[in-house]
CSV table of C-alpha atoms in Angstrom, one decimal:
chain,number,residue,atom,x,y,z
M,1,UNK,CA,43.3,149.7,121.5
M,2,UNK,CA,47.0,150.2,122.5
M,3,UNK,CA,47.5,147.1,124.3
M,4,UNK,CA,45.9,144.9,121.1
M,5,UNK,CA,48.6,147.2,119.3
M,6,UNK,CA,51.7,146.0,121.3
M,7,UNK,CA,50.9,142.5,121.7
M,8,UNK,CA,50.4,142.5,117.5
M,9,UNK,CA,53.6,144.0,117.3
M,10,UNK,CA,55.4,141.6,119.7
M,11,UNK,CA,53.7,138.7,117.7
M,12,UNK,CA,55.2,139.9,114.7
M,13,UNK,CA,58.7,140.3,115.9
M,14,UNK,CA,58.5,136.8,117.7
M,15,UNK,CA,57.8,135.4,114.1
M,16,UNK,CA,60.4,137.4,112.3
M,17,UNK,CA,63.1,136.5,115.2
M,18,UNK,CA,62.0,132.9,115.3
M,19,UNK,CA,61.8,133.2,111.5
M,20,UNK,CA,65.7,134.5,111.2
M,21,UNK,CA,67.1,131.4,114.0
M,22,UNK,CA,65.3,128.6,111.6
M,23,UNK,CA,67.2,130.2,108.7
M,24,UNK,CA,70.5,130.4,110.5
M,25,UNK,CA,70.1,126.6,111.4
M,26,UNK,CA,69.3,125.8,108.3
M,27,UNK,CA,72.5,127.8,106.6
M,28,UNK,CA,74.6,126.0,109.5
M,29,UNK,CA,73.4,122.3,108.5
M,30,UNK,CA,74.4,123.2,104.9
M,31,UNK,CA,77.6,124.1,105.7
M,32,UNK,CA,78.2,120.8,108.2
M,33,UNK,CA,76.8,118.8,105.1
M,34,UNK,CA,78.9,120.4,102.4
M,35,UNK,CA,82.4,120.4,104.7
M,36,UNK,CA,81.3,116.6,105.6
M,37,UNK,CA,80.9,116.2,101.6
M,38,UNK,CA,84.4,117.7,100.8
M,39,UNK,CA,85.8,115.3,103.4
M,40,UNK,CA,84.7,112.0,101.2
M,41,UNK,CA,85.8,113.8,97.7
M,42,UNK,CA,88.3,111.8,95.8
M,43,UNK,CA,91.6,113.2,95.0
M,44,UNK,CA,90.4,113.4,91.1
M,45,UNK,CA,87.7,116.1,91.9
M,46,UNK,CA,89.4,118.1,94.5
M,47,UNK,CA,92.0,118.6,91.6
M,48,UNK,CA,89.6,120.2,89.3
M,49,UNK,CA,88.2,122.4,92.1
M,50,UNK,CA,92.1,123.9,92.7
M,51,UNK,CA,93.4,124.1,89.5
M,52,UNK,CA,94.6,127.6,90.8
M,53,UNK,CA,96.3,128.9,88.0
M,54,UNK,CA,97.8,132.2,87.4
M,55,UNK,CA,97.7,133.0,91.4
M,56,UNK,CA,101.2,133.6,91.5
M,57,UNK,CA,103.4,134.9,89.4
M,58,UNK,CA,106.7,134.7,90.5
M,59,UNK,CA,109.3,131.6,90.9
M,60,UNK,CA,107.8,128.2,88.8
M,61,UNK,CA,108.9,125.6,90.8
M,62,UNK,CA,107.2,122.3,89.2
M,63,UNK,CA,107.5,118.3,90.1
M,64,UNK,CA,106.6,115.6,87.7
M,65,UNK,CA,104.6,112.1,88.8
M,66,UNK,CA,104.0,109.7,86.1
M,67,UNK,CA,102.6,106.8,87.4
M,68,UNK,CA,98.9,107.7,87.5
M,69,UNK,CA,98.3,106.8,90.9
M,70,UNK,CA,95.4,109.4,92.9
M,71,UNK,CA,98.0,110.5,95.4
M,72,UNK,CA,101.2,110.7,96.3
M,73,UNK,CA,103.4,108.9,98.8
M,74,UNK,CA,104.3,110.6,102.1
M,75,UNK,CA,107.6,111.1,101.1
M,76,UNK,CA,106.5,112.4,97.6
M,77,UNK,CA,104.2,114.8,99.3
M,78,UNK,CA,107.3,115.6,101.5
M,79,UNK,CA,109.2,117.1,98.6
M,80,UNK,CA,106.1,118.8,97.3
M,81,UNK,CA,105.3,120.6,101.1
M,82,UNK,CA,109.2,121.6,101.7
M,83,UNK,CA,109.1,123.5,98.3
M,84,UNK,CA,105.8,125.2,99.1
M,85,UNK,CA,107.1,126.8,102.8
M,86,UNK,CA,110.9,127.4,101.7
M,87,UNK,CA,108.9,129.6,98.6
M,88,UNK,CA,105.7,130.9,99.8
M,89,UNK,CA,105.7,133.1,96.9
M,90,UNK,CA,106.3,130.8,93.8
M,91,UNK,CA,103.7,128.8,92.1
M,92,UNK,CA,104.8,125.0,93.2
M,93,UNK,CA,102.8,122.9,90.8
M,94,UNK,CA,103.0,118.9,90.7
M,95,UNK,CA,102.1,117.1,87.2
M,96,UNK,CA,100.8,114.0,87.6
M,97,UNK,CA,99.6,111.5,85.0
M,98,UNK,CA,96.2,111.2,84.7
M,99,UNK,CA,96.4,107.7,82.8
M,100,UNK,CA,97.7,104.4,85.2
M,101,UNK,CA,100.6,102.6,83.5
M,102,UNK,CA,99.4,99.4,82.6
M,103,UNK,CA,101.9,96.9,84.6
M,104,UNK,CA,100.9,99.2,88.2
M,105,UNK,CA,100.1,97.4,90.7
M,106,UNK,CA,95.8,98.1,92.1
M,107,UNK,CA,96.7,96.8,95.3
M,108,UNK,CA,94.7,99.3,97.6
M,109,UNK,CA,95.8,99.4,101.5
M,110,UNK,CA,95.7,101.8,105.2
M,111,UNK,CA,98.8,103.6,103.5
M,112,UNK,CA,96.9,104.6,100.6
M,113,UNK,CA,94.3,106.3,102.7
M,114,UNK,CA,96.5,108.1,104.8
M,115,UNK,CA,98.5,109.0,101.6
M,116,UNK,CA,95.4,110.6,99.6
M,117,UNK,CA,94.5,112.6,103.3
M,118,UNK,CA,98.1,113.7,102.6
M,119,UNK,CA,97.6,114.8,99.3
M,120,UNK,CA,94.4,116.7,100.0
M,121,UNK,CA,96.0,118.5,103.0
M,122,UNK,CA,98.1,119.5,100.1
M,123,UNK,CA,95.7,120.9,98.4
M,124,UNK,CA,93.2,122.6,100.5
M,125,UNK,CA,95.7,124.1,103.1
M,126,UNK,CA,99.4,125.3,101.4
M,127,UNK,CA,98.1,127.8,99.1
M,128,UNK,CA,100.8,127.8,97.1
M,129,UNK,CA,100.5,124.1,95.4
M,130,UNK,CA,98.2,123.1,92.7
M,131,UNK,CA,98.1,119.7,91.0
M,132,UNK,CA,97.6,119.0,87.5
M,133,UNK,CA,96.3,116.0,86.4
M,134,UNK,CA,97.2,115.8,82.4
M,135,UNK,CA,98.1,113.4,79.8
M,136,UNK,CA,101.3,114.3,80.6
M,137,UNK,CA,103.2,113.1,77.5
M,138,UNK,CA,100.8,115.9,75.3
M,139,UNK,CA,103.7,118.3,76.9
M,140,UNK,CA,106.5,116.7,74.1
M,141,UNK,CA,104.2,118.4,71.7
M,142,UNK,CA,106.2,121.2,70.0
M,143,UNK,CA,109.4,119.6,70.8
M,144,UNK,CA,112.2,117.8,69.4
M,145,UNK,CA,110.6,114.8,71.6
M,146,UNK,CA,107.1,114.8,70.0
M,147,UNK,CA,107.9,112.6,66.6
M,148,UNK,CA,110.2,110.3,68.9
M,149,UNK,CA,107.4,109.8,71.3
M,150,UNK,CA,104.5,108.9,68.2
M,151,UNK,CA,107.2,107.0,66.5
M,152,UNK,CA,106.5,104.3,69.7
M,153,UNK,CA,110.1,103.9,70.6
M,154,UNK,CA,109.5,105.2,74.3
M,155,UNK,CA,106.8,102.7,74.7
M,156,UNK,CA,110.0,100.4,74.0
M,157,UNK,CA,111.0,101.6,77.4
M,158,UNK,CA,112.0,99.0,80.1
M,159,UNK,CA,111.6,101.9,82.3
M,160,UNK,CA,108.6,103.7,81.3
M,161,UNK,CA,108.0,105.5,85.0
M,162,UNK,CA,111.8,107.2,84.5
M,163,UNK,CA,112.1,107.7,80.9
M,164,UNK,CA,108.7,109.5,80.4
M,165,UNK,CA,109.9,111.8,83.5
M,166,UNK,CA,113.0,112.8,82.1
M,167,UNK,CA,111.5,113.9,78.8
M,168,UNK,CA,108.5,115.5,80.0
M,169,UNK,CA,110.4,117.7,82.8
M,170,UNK,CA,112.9,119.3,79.8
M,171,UNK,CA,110.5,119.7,77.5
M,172,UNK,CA,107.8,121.3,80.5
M,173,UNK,CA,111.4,123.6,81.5
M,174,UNK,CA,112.3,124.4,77.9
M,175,UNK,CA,108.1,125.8,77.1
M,176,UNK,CA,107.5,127.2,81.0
M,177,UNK,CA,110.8,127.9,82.7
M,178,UNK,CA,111.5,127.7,86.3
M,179,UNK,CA,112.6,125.0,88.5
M,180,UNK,CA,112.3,121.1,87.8
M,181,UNK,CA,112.7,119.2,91.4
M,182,UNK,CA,112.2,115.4,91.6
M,183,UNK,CA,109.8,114.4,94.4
M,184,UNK,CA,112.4,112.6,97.1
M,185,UNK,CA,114.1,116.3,96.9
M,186,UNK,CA,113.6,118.0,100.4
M,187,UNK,CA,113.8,121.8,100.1
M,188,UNK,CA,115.8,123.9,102.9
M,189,UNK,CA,116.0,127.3,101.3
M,190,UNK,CA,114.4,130.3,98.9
M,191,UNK,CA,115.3,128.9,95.8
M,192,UNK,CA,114.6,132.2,93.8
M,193,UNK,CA,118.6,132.4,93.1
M,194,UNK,CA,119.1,129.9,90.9
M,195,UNK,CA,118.8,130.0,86.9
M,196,UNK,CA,120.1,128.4,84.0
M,197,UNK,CA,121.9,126.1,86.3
M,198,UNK,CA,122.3,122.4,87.0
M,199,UNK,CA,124.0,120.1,89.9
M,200,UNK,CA,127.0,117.6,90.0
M,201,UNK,CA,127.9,115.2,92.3
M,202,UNK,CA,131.3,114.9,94.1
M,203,UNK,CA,130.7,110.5,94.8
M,204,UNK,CA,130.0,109.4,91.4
M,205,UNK,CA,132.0,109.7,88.1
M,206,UNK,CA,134.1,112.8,87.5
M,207,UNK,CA,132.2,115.5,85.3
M,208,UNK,CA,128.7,113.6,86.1
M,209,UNK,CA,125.3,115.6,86.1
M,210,UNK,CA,122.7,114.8,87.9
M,211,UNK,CA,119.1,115.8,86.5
M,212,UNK,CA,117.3,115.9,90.1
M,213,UNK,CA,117.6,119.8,90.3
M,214,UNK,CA,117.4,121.8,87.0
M,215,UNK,CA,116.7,125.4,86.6
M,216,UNK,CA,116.4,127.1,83.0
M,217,UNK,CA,114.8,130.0,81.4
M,218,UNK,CA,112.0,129.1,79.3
M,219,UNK,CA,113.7,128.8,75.7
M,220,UNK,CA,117.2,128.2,76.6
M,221,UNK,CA,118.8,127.2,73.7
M,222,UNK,CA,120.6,124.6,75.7
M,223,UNK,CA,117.4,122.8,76.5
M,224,UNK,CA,116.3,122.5,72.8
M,225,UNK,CA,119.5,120.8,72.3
M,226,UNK,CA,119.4,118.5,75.2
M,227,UNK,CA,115.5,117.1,73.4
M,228,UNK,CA,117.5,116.4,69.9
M,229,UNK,CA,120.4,114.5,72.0
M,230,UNK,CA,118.0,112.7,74.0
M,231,UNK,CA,116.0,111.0,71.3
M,232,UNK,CA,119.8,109.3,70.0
M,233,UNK,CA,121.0,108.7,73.8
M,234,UNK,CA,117.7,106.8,74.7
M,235,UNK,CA,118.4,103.0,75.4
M,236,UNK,CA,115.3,101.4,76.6
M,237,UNK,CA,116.7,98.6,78.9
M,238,UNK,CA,119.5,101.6,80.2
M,239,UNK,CA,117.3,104.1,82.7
M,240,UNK,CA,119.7,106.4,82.6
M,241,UNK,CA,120.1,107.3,78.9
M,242,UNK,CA,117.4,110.4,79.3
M,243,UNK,CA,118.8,111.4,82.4
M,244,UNK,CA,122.1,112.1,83.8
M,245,UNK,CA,124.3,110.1,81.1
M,246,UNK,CA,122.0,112.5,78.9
M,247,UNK,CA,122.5,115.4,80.4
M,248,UNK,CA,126.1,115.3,81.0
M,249,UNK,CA,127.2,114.4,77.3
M,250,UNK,CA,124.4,117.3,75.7
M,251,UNK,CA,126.5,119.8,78.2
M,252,UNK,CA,130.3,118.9,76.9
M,253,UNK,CA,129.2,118.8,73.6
M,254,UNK,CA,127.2,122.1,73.7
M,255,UNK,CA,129.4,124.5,75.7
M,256,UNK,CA,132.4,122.4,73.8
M,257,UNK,CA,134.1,120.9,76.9
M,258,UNK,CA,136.3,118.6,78.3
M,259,UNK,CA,135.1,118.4,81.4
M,260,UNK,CA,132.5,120.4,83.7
M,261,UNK,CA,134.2,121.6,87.1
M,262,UNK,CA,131.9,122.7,90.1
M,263,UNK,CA,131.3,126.4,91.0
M,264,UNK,CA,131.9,127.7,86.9
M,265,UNK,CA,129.7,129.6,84.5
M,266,UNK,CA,130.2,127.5,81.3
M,267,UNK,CA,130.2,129.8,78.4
M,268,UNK,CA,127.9,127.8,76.1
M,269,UNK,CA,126.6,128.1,72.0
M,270,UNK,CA,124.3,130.6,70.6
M,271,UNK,CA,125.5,133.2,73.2
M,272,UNK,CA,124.1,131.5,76.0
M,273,UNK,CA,125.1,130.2,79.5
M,274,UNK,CA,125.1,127.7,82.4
M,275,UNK,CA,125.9,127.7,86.2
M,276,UNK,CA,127.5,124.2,87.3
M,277,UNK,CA,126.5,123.8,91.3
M,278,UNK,CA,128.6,123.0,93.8
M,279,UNK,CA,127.9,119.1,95.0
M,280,UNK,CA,126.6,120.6,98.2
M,281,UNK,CA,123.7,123.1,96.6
M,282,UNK,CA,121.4,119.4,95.4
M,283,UNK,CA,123.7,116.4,96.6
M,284,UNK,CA,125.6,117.1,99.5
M,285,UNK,CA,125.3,113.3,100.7
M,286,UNK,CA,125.3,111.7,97.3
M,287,UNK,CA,124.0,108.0,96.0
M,288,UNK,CA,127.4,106.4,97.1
M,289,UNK,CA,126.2,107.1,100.8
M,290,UNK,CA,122.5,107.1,100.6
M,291,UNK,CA,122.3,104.9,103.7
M,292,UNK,CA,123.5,107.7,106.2
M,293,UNK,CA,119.6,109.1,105.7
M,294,UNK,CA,118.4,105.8,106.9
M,295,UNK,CA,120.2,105.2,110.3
M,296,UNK,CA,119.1,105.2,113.9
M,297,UNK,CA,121.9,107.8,114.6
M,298,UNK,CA,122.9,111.2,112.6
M,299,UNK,CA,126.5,112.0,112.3
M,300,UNK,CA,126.9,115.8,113.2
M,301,UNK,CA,128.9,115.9,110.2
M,302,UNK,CA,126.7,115.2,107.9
M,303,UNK,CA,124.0,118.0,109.0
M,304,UNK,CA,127.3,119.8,108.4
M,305,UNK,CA,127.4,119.0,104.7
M,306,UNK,CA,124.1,120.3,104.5
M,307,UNK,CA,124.4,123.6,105.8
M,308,UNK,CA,125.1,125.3,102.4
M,309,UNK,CA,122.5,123.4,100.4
M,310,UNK,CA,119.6,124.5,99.1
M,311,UNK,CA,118.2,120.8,99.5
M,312,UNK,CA,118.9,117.4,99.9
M,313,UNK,CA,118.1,114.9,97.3
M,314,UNK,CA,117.4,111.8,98.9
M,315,UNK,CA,118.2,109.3,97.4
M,316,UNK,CA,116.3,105.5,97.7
M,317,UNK,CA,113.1,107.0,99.0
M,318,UNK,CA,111.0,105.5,96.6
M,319,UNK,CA,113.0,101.9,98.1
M,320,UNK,CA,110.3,101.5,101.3
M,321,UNK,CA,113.1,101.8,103.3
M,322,UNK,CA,112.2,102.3,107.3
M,323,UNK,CA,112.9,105.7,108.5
M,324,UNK,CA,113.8,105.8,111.8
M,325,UNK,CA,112.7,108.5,114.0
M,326,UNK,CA,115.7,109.5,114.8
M,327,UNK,CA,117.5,108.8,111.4
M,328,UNK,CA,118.8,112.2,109.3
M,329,UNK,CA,116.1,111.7,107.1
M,330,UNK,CA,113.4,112.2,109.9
M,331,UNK,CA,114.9,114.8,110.9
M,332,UNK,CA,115.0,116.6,107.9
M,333,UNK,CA,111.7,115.6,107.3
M,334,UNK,CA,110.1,117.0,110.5
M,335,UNK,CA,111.9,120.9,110.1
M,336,UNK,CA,111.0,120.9,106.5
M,337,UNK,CA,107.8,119.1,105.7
M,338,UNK,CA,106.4,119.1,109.3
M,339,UNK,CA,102.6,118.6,108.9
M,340,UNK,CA,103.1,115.6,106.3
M,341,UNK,CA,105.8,113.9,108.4
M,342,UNK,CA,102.9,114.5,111.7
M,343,UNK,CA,100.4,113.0,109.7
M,344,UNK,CA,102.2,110.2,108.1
M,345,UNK,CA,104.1,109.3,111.1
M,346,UNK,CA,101.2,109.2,113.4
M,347,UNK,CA,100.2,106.2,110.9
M,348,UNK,CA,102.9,105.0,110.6
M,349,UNK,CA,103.3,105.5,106.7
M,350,UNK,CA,106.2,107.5,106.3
């Protein structure tokens, strides 16, 4: 009877082992089928699964895209991937409209697949970064911008793209706080130091503000004053009039002067404050020499300028312009955002 005994038992653990490798298959196919899956997902729904919220509760750096296009460009998502690795602590969040603008073009090419891989990589791999996908101009709600938005005067805009940005990102600084960065901004450094502080420009006109770079405590009375100014600067054919000119004119008039010199705390109204940067901290190579990032060579001198910056605006990205590989703007590109210069580069989309 023993030997009927042991080859019952044997049976049994031959079905229970055989039973265990069919279920281990099984879980392994699922897991191929579900990765495959999340390879196809648009851009859209991988947004709603990281809406990760909360996660970090330090620095708020934030970026603002208004288009309504799925994904950004390489050199968007540049900007966005130098923020996240200069701060791996701070929340880096990127707004983007969730409506297209009417006159956008639907054109759909290579680039725009390589650009949404981009954006996912974003997404799924720098923990740091979420994407928001709102109606972003619900954010003027609450503000001295909400009755000039319904009244339909910024749909007067010949601009739409620039003027929605530039109202959305001081109204999102004055409710949240933190750090506003425009998207061609390449990060170099913690930006954790800076508050209540915005950059000028040493190429441009004297006392000139640019917007590209501002960072406020949520509240500041300075802010709430900037909104009222804006809605009697705007111009609709002059892209500017939210922006720069904007800011500039709201700071003389608010901190009451005469002109706004570099590396000064401005004593300001209602008891408050702001830090004028340095050219070098956001512009270092301003707008009047935008095509040094652009050529074959790089002129040790201007890696020079850059040495005390916190980042480097750089300005015509959005242009198509050809980056060379060897150009300061590659460079820059491949210490700061490496893995979406690889992937871009390797396609020949950045």
């Amino acid at each position: 009877m023993r030997l009927p005994e042991a080859i019952s038992k044997r049976k049994i653990q031959w079905r229970f082992l055989l039973a265990l490798i069919i279920l281990t298959v099984g879980v392994m196919a699922l897991l191929l089928i579900s990765s495959q899956h999340d390879e196809k997902t648009k851009p859209e729904s991988i947004t709603s699964l990281h809406e990760r919220v909360g996660k970090f509760n330090g620095l708020n750096i934030f970026f603002i895209e208004t288009s309504g296009r799925s994904c950004l460009t390489a050199r968007q998502a540049c900007g966005v991937e130098s923020a996240a690795r200069a701060n791996p602590h701070a929340s880096v969040t990127l707004y983007m409209e969730k409506t297209p603008i009417a006159n956008l073009s639907s054109f759909k090419s290579d680039k725009d697949e390589v650009n949404c891989a981009i954006t996912q990589f974003l997404l799924r791999r720098i923990e740091n970064v979420r994407i928001l996908r709102h109606n972003l101009l619900d954010h003027l709600e609450g503000t001295p911008l909400w009755e000039f938005y319904r009244s339909g005067l910024l749909n007067k805009s010949t601009a739409p793209l620039v003027h929605r940005s530039d109202a959305i990102r001081v109204a999102l600084l004055w409710k949240n706080g933190g750090i506003y960065l425009d998207l061609d901004c390449i990060v170099m450094r913690p930006l954790d130091s800076l508050n209540n502080t915005v950059g000028t420009v040493r190429d441009f006109i004297p006392n000139w503000i640019e917007n590209g770079a501002m960072a406020f405590n949520a509240g500041h009375p300075f802010l709430h004053f900037l909104m009222k100014s804006m809605v009697l600067a705007f111009r609709p054919d002059n892209y500017l009039s939210l922006g720069p000119s904007a800011v500039t004119e709201a700071i003389l008039d608010f901190c009451d002067r005469d002109d706004l010199p570099a590396n000064t705390l401005l004593l300001c109204s209602r008891n408050s404050s702001l830090f004028i940067q340095p050219p070098d901290s956001f512009y270092a190579i301003g707008s009047g020499r935008a095509d040094v990032f652009y050529q074959q060579t790089t002129d040790l001198a201007d890696w020079n300028k850059l040495k005390h910056s916190f980042l480097s605006h750089i300005y015509d990205s959005g242009s198509g312009r050809p980056v060379p590989p060897t150009s300061l703007y590659a460079q820059l590109a491949k210490d700061y955002c490496p893995c979406t210069y690889r992937t871009s580069e390797s396609n020949g989309s950045f």
